[in-house]
Tab-separated table of C-alpha atoms in Angstrom:
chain	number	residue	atom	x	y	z
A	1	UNK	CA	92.766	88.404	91.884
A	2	UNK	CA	93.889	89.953	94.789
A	3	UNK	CA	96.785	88.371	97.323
A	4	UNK	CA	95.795	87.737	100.518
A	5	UNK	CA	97.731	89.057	103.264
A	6	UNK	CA	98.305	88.291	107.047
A	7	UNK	CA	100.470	90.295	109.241
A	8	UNK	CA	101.344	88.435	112.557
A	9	UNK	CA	104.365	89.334	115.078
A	10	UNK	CA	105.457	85.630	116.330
A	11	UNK	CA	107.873	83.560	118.839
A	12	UNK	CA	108.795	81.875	115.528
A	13	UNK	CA	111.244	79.154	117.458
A	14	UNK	CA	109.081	78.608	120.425
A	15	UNK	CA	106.343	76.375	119.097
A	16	UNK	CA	108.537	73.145	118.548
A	17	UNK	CA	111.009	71.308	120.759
A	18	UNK	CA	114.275	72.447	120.823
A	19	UNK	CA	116.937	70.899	118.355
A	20	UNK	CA	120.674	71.517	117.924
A	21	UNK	CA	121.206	74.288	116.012
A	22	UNK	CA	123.161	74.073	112.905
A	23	UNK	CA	126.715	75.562	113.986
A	24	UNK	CA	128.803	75.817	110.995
A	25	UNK	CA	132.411	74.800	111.015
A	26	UNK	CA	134.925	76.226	108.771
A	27	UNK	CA	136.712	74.164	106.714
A	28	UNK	CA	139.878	75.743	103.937
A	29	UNK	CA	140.217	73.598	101.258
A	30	UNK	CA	142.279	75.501	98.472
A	31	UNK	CA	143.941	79.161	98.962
A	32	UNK	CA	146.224	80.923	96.293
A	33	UNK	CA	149.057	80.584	95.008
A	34	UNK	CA	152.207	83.068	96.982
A	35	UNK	CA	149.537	84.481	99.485
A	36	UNK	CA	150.128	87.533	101.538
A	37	UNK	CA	152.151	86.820	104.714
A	38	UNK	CA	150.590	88.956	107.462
A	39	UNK	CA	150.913	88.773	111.720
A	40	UNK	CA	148.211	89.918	113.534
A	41	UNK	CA	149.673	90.928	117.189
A	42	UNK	CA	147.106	89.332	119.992
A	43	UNK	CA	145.211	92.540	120.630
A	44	UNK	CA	145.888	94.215	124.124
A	45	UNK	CA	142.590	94.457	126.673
A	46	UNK	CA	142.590	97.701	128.480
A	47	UNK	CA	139.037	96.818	130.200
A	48	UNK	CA	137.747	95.213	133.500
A	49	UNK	CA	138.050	91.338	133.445
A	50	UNK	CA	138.832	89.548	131.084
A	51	UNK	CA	138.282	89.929	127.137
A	52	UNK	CA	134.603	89.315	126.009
A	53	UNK	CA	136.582	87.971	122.777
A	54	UNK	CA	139.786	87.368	120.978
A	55	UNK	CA	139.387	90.414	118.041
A	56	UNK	CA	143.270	89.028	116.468
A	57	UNK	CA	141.806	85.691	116.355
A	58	UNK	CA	138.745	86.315	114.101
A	59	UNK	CA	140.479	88.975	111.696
A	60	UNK	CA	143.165	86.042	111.103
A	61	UNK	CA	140.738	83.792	110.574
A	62	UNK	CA	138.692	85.900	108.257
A	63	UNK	CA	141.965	86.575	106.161
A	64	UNK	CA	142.486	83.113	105.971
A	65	UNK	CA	139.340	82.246	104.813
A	66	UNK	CA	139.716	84.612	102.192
A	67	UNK	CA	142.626	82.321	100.724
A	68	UNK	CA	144.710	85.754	99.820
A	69	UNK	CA	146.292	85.195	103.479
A	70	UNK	CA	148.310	83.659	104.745
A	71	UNK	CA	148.821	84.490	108.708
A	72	UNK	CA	151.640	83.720	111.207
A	73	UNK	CA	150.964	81.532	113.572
A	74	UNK	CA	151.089	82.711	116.762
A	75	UNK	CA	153.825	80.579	118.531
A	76	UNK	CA	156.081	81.617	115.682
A	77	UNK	CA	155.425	85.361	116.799
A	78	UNK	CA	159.159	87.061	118.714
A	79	UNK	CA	157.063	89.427	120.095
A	80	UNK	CA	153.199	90.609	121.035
A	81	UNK	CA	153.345	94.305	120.487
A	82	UNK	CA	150.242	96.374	120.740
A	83	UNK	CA	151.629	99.842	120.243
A	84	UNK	CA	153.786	101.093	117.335
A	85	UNK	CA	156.757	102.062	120.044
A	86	UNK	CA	156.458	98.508	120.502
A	87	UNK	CA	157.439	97.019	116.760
A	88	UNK	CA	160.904	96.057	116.024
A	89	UNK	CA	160.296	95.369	111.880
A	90	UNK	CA	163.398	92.758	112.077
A	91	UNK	CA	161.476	90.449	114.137
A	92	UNK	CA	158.867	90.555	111.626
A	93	UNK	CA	161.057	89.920	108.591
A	94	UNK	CA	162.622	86.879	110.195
A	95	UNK	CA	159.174	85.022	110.108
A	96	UNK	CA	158.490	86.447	106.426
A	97	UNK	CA	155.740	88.562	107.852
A	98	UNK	CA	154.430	91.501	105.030
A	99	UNK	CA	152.496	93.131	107.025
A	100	UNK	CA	151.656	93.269	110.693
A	101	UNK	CA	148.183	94.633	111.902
A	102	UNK	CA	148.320	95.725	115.960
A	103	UNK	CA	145.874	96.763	118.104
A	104	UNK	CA	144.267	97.596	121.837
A	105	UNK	CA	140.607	96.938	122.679
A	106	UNK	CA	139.047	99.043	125.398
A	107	UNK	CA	135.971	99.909	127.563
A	108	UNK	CA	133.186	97.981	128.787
A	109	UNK	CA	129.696	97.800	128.024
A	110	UNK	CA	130.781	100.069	124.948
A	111	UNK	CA	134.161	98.514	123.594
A	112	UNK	CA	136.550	100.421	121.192
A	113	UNK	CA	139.210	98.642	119.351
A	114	UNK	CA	141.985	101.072	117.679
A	115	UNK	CA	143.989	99.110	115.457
A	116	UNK	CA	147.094	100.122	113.246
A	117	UNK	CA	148.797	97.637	109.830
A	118	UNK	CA	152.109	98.124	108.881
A	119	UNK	CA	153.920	97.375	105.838
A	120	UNK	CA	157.521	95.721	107.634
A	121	UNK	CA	159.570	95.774	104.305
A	122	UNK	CA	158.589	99.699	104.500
A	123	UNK	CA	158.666	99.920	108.062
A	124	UNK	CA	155.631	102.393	107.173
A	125	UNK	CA	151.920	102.810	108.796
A	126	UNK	CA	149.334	101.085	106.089
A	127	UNK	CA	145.587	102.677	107.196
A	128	UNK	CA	145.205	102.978	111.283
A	129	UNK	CA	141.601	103.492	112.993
A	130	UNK	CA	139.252	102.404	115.565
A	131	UNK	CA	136.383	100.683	115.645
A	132	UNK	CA	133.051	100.551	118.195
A	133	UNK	CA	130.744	98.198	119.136
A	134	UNK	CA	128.741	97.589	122.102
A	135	UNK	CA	129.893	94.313	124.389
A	136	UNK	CA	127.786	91.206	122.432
A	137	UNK	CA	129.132	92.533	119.277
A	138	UNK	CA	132.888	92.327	119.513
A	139	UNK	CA	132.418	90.067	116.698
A	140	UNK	CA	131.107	92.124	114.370
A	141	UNK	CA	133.641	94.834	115.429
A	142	UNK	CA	136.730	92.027	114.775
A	143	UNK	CA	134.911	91.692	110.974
A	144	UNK	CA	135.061	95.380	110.200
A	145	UNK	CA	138.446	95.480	110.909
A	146	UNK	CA	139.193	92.750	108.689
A	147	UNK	CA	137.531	94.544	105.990
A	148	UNK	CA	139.151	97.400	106.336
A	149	UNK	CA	142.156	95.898	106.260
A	150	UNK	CA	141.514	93.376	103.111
A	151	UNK	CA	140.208	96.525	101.332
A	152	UNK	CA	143.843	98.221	102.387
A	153	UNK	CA	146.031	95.359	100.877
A	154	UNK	CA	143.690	93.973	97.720
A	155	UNK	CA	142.128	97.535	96.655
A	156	UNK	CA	138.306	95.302	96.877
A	157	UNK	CA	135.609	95.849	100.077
A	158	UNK	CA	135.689	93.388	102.646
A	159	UNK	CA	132.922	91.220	103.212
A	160	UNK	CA	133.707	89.425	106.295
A	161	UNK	CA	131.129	91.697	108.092
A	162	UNK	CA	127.992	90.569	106.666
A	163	UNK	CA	125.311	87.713	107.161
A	164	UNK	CA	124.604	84.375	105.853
A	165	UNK	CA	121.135	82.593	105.859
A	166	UNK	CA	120.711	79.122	105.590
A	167	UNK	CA	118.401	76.287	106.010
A	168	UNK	CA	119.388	73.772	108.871
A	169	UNK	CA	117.799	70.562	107.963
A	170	UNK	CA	117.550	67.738	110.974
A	171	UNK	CA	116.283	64.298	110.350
A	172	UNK	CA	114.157	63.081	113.201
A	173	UNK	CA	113.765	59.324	113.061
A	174	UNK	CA	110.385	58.034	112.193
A	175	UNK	CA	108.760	61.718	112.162
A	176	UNK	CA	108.992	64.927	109.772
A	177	UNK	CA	112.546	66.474	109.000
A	178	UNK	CA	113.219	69.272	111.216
A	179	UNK	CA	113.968	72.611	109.508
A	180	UNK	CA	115.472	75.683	111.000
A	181	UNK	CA	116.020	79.292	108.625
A	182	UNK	CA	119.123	80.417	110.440
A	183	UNK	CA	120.627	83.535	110.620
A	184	UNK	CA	124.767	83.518	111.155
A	185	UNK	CA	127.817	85.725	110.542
A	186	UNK	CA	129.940	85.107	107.444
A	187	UNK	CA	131.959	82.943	109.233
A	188	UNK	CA	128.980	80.537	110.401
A	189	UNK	CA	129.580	81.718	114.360
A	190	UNK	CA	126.908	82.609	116.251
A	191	UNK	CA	123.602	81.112	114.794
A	192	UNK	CA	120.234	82.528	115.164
A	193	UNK	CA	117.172	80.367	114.640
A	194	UNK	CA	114.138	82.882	112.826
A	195	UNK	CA	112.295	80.486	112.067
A	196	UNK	CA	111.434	76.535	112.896
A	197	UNK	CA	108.985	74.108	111.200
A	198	UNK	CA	108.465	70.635	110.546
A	199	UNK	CA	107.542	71.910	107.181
A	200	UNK	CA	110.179	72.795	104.297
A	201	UNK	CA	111.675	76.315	104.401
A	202	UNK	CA	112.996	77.418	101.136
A	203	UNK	CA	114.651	80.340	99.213
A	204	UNK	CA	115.437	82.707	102.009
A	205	UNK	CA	116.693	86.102	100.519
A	206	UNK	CA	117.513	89.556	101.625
A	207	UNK	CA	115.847	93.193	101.226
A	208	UNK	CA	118.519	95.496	99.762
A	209	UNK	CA	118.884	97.338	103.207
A	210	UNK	CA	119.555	93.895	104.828
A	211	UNK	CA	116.583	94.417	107.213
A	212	UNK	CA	113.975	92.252	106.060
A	213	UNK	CA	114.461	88.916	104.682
A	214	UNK	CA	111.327	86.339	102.136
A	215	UNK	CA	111.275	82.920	102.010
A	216	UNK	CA	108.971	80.218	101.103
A	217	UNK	CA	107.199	77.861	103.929
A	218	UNK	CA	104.889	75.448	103.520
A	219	UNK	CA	103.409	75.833	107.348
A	220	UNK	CA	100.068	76.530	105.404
A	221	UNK	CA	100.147	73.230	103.605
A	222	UNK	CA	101.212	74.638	100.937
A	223	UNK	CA	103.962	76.943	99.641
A	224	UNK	CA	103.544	80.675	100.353
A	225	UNK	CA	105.800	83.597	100.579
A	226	UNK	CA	106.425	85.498	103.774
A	227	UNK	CA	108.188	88.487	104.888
A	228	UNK	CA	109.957	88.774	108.175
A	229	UNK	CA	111.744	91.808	109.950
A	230	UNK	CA	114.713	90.958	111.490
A	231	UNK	CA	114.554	93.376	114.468
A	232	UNK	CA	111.066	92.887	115.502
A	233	UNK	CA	110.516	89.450	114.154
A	234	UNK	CA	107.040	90.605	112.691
A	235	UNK	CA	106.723	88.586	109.703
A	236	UNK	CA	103.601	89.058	106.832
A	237	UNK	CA	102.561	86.340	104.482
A	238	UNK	CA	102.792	87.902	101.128
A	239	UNK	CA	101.209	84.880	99.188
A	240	UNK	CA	97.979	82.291	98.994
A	241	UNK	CA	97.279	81.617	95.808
A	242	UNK	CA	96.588	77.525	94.968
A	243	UNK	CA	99.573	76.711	93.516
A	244	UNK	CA	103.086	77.101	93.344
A	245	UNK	CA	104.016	80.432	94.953
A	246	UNK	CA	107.887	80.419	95.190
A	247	UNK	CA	111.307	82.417	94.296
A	248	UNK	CA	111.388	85.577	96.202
A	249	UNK	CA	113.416	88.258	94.998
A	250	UNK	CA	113.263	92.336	96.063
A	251	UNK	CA	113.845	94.512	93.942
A	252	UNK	CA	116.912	97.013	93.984
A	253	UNK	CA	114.965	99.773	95.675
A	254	UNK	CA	113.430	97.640	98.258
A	255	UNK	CA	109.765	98.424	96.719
A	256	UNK	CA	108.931	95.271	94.716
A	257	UNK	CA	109.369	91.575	94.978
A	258	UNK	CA	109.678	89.298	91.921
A	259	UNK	CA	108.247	85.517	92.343
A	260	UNK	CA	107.085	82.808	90.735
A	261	UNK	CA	103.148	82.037	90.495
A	262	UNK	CA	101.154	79.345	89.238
A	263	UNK	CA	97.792	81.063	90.047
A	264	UNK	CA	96.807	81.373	86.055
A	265	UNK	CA	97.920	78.498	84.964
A	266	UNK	CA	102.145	77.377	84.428
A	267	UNK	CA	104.624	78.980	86.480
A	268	UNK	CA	105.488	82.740	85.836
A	269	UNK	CA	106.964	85.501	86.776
A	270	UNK	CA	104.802	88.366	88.907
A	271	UNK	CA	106.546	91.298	90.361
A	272	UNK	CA	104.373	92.505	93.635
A	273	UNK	CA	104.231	96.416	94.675
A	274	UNK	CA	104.819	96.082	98.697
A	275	UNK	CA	103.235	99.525	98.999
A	276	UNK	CA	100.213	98.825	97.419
A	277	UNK	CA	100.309	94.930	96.831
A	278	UNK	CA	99.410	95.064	93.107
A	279	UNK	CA	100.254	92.355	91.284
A	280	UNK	CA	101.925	92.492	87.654
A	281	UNK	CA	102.600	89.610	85.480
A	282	UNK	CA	105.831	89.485	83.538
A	283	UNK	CA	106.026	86.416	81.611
A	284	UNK	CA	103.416	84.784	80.106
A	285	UNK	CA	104.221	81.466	78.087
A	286	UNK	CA	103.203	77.791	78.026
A	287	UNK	CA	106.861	76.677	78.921
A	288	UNK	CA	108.170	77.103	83.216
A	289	UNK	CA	109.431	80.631	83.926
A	290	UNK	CA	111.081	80.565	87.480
A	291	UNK	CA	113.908	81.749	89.297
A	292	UNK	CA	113.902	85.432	88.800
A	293	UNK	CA	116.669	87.906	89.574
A	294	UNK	CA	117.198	91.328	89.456
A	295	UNK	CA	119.548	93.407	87.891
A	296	UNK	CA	121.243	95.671	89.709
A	297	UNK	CA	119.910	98.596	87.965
A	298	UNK	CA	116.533	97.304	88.546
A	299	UNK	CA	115.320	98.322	85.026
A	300	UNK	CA	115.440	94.215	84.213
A	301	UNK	CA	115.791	91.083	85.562
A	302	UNK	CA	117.037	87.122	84.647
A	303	UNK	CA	115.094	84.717	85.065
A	304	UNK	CA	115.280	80.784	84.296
A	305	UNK	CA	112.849	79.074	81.275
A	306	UNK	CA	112.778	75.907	80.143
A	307	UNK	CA	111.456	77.507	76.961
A	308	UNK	CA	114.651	76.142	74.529
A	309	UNK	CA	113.379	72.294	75.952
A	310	UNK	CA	115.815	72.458	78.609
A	311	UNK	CA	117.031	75.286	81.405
A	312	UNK	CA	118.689	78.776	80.378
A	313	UNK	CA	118.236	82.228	81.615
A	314	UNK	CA	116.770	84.515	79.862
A	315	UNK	CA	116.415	88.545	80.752
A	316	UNK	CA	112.914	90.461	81.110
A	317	UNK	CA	113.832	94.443	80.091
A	318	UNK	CA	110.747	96.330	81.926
A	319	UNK	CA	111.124	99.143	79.685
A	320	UNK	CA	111.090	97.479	76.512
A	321	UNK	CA	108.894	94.553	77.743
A	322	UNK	CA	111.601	92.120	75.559
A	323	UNK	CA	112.550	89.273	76.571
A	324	UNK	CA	115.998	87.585	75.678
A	325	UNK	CA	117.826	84.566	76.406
A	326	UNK	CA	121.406	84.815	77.932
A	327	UNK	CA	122.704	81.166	77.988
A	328	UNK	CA	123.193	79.784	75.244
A	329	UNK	CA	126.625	77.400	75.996
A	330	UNK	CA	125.648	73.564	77.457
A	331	UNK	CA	122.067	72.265	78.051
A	332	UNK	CA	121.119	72.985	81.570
A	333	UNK	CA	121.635	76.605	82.919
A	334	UNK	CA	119.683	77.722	86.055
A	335	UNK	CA	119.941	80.103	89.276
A	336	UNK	CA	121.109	83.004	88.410
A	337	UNK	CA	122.676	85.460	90.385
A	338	UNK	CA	123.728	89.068	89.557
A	339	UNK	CA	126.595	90.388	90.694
A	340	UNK	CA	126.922	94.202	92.209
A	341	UNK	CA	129.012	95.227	88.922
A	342	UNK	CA	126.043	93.832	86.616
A	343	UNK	CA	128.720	91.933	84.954
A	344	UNK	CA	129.039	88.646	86.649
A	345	UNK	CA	126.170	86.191	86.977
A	346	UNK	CA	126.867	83.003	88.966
A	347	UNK	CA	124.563	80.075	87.788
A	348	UNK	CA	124.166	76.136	87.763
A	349	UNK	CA	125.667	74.689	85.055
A	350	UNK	CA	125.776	71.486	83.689
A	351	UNK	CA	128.736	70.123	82.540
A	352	UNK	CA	129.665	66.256	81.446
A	353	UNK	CA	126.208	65.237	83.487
A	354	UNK	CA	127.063	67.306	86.541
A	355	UNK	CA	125.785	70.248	87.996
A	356	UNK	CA	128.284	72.704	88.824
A	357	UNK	CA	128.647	76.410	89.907
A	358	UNK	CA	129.913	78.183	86.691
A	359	UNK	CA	129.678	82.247	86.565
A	360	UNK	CA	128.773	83.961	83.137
A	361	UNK	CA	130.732	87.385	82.300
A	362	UNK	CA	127.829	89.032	80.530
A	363	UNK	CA	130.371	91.550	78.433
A	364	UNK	CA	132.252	88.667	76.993
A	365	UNK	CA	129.390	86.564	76.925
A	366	UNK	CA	132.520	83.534	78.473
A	367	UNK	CA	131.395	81.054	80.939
A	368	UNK	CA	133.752	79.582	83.544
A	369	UNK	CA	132.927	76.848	85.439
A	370	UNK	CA	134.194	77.272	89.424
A	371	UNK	CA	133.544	73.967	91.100
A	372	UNK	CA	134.342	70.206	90.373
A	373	UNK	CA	131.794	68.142	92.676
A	374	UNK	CA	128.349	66.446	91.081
A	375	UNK	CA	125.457	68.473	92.899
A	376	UNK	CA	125.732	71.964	93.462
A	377	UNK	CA	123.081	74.452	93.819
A	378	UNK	CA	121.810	77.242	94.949
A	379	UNK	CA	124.541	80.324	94.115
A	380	UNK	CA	124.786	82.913	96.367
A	381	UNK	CA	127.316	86.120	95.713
A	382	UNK	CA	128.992	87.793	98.552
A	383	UNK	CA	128.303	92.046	98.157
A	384	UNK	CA	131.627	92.951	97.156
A	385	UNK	CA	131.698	89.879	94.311
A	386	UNK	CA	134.472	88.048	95.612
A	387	UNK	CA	133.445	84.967	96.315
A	388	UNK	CA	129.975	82.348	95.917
A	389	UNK	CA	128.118	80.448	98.445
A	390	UNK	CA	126.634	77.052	97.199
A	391	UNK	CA	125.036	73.801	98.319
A	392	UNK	CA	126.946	70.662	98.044
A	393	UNK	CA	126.932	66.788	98.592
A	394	UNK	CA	129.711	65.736	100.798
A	395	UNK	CA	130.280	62.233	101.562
A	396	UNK	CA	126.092	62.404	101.023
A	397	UNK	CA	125.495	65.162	103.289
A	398	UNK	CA	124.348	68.499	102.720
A	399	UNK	CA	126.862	71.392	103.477
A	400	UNK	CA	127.584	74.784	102.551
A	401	UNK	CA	130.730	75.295	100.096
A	402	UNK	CA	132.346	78.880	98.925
A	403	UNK	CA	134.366	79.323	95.937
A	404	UNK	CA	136.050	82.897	94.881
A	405	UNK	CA	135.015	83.717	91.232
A	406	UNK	CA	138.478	83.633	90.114
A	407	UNK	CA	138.280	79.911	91.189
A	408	UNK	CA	141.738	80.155	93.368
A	409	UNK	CA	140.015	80.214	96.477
A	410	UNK	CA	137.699	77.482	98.440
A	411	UNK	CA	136.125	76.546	101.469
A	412	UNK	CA	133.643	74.459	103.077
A	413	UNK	CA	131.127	74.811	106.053
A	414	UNK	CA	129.981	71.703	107.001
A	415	UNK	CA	127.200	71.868	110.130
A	416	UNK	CA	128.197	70.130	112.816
A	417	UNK	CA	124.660	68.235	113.240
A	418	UNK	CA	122.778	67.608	110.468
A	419	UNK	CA	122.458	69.038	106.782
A	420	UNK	CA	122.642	72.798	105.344
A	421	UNK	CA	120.824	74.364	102.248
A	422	UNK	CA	119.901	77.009	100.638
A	423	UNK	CA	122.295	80.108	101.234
A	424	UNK	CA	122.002	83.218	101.025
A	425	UNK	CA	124.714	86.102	101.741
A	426	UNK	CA	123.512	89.350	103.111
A	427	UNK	CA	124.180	92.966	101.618
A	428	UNK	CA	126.626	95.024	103.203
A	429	UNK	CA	124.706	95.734	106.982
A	430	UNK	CA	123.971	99.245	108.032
A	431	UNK	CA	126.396	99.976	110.653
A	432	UNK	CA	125.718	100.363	114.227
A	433	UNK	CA	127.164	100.792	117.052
């Protein structure tokens, strides 16, 4: 049976009344132990006006949120330089500063920020550089720099500079819930609504070249899977069939999509060319196959089956056509998530009757469970492997919840109005200007 397909270019936040968008706030809750001390100098503005944005500000608080950081604050700073003639080191060792990053941030409609970090023990440059950006992306320019200068001091890519997605959820009294699938940096600033519905938005998730996202909506009155470009907004519904159609999941290359059908029957796993649309089924067994995941590799993917009675992932090789199951430890493993090393998977876990965030090391075959609260869901893993966004209860409110996979570092982000679900963390973003 053939999909059926529409391809429509849309206002996709103009057809329902306005609502608060879903600002995320951040919130640290645990950073590690003996983190690195660094200043970040208030960068200098060399352009007409006044600065579109405070570039020291962000990098600190991306460091921060890192929990390898810890910054000084600025009213403990002796001194603001923004020029290395301007650095006397002994001012910096008095407030226990290890490093101190500098910079000057210049132009107009195109704005340059060239930025040096010093070791003060040393006394000796770090990495210097500039970056560019045009005027409503200072933001993104302040991230960059703060990867560049985590990947400098911890030897791992930065991450600060990518995307989140996330379902806003609003509860309108006496009518439907109001969902929004919101686009925002890593940080939660700057939401974009892409899409609004009184009808359940679910399992957003990226193309590999971060231009394209899938998700599930049930506008149709029932669940199908669409594709929207992020520059144009034109989206295509991938997805009719009666049934469950759910679980979105490109492929490595950017030419297939994994999901989960019920078209024949129980749920399975499909994979759909989106050159030609053909439609291959994986999986076919009387139990629920769902969830599916790719490896990085692409040559096989996870998926979850309640095939043992209860929840565990199990892995589809396509060149073999075997499947076997990963999980094996506890009764209730689900959501899997690769990793960019193929090595760590970050899953649900169930543990003493609660579900918890738990990431399986699939050399040693250990499992580690990374979170202590009741109800989490829904693992996402930042690019560079760092750290995992999750869905949480707090005080019986959905939020947004990070965790590094060492387990040393956490933080919430809470909405400011109404709930959060449903994350998903970008690839690294082509770079423009």
């Amino acid at each position: 049976m053939k999909a059926f397909f529409l391809s429509v270019v849309v206002s996709v936040v103009t057809f329902l009344s306005p609502v608060a968008r879903a600002e995320l706030v951040i919130e640290i809750t645990q950073g590690i132990d003996n983190p690195t001390v660094i200043a970040i100098s208030p960068f200098a503005w060399e352009g007409p006006g006044v600065a579109p944005e405070d570039v020291a500000f962000v990098i600190q608080n991306d460091l921060y949120r890192s929990g390898q950081f810890a910054p000084v604050a600025r009213e403990n700073m002796l001194g603001t330089p923004s020029r290395d003639e301007d650095i006397f080191f002994r001012d910096w060792r008095m407030v226990n500063a290890q490093y101190l990053l500098i910079g000057r941030l210049t132009g107009d409609q195109i704005l340059t920020a060239d930025f040096a970090l010093y070791d003060v023990n040393k006394q000796t440059l770090v990495i210097q550089g500039s970056e560019q950006a045009v005027r409503g992306e200072v933001r993104t320019l302040a991230h960059r720099i703060a990867d560049r200068v985590y990947t400098a001091l911890t030897g791992i890519p930065g991450a600060f500079a990518t995307k989140l997605l996330y379902v806003a959820v609003t509860p309108i009294p006496g009518e439907k819930d109001y969902y929004e699938l919101t686009l925002a940096d890593a940080d939660g600033a700057r939401p974009r609504v892409l899409l609004a519905s009184r009808e359940p938005i679910l399992a957003p998730t990226w193309s590999p070249d971060a231009t394209e996202i899938a998700y599930v909506s049930f506008e149709t009155s029932r669940p199908a899977i669409f594709r929207q470009n992020l520059q144009t907004g034109a989206r295509e519904q991938l997805t009719a069939f009666r049934g469950l159609n759910g679980s979105p999941s490109w492929s490595p290359d950017g030419k297939r999509m994994a999901m989960v059908l019920s078209k024949d029957g129980n749920p399975d796993i499909y994979v759909l060319d989106l050159e030609t649309y053909a439609l291959e089924r994986i999986t076919r067994h009387y139990d629920i196959d769902t969830e599916p995941t790719w490896m990085p590799d692409g040559k096989s993917l996870l998926f979850t089956s309640d095939r043992p009675g209860r929840p565990q992932i199990y892995r589809y090789d396509f060149v073999t056509g075997l499947t076997d199951r990963v999980t094996y430890e506890g009764s209730y493993n689900a959501r899997a998530r690769v990793a960019q090393d193929g090595r760590n998977v970050v899953l649900v876990h169930q543990q003493d009757g609660d579900y918890k965030i738990a990431v399986l090391d699939l050399e040693t075959r250990r499992l580690t469970a990374l979170t202590s609260t009741d109800l989490d869901e829904s693992p996402s893993i930042a690019p560079n492997g760092s750290m995992v966004l999750y869905a949480t209860k707090q005080a019986g409110r959905g939020i947004l919840a990070a965790v590094s996979v060492d387990g040393g570092a956490r933080f919430n982000l809470p909405a400011r109005d109404g709930e959060v679900r449903e994350p998903s963390w970008s690839p690294y973003l082509p770079k423009t200007p």
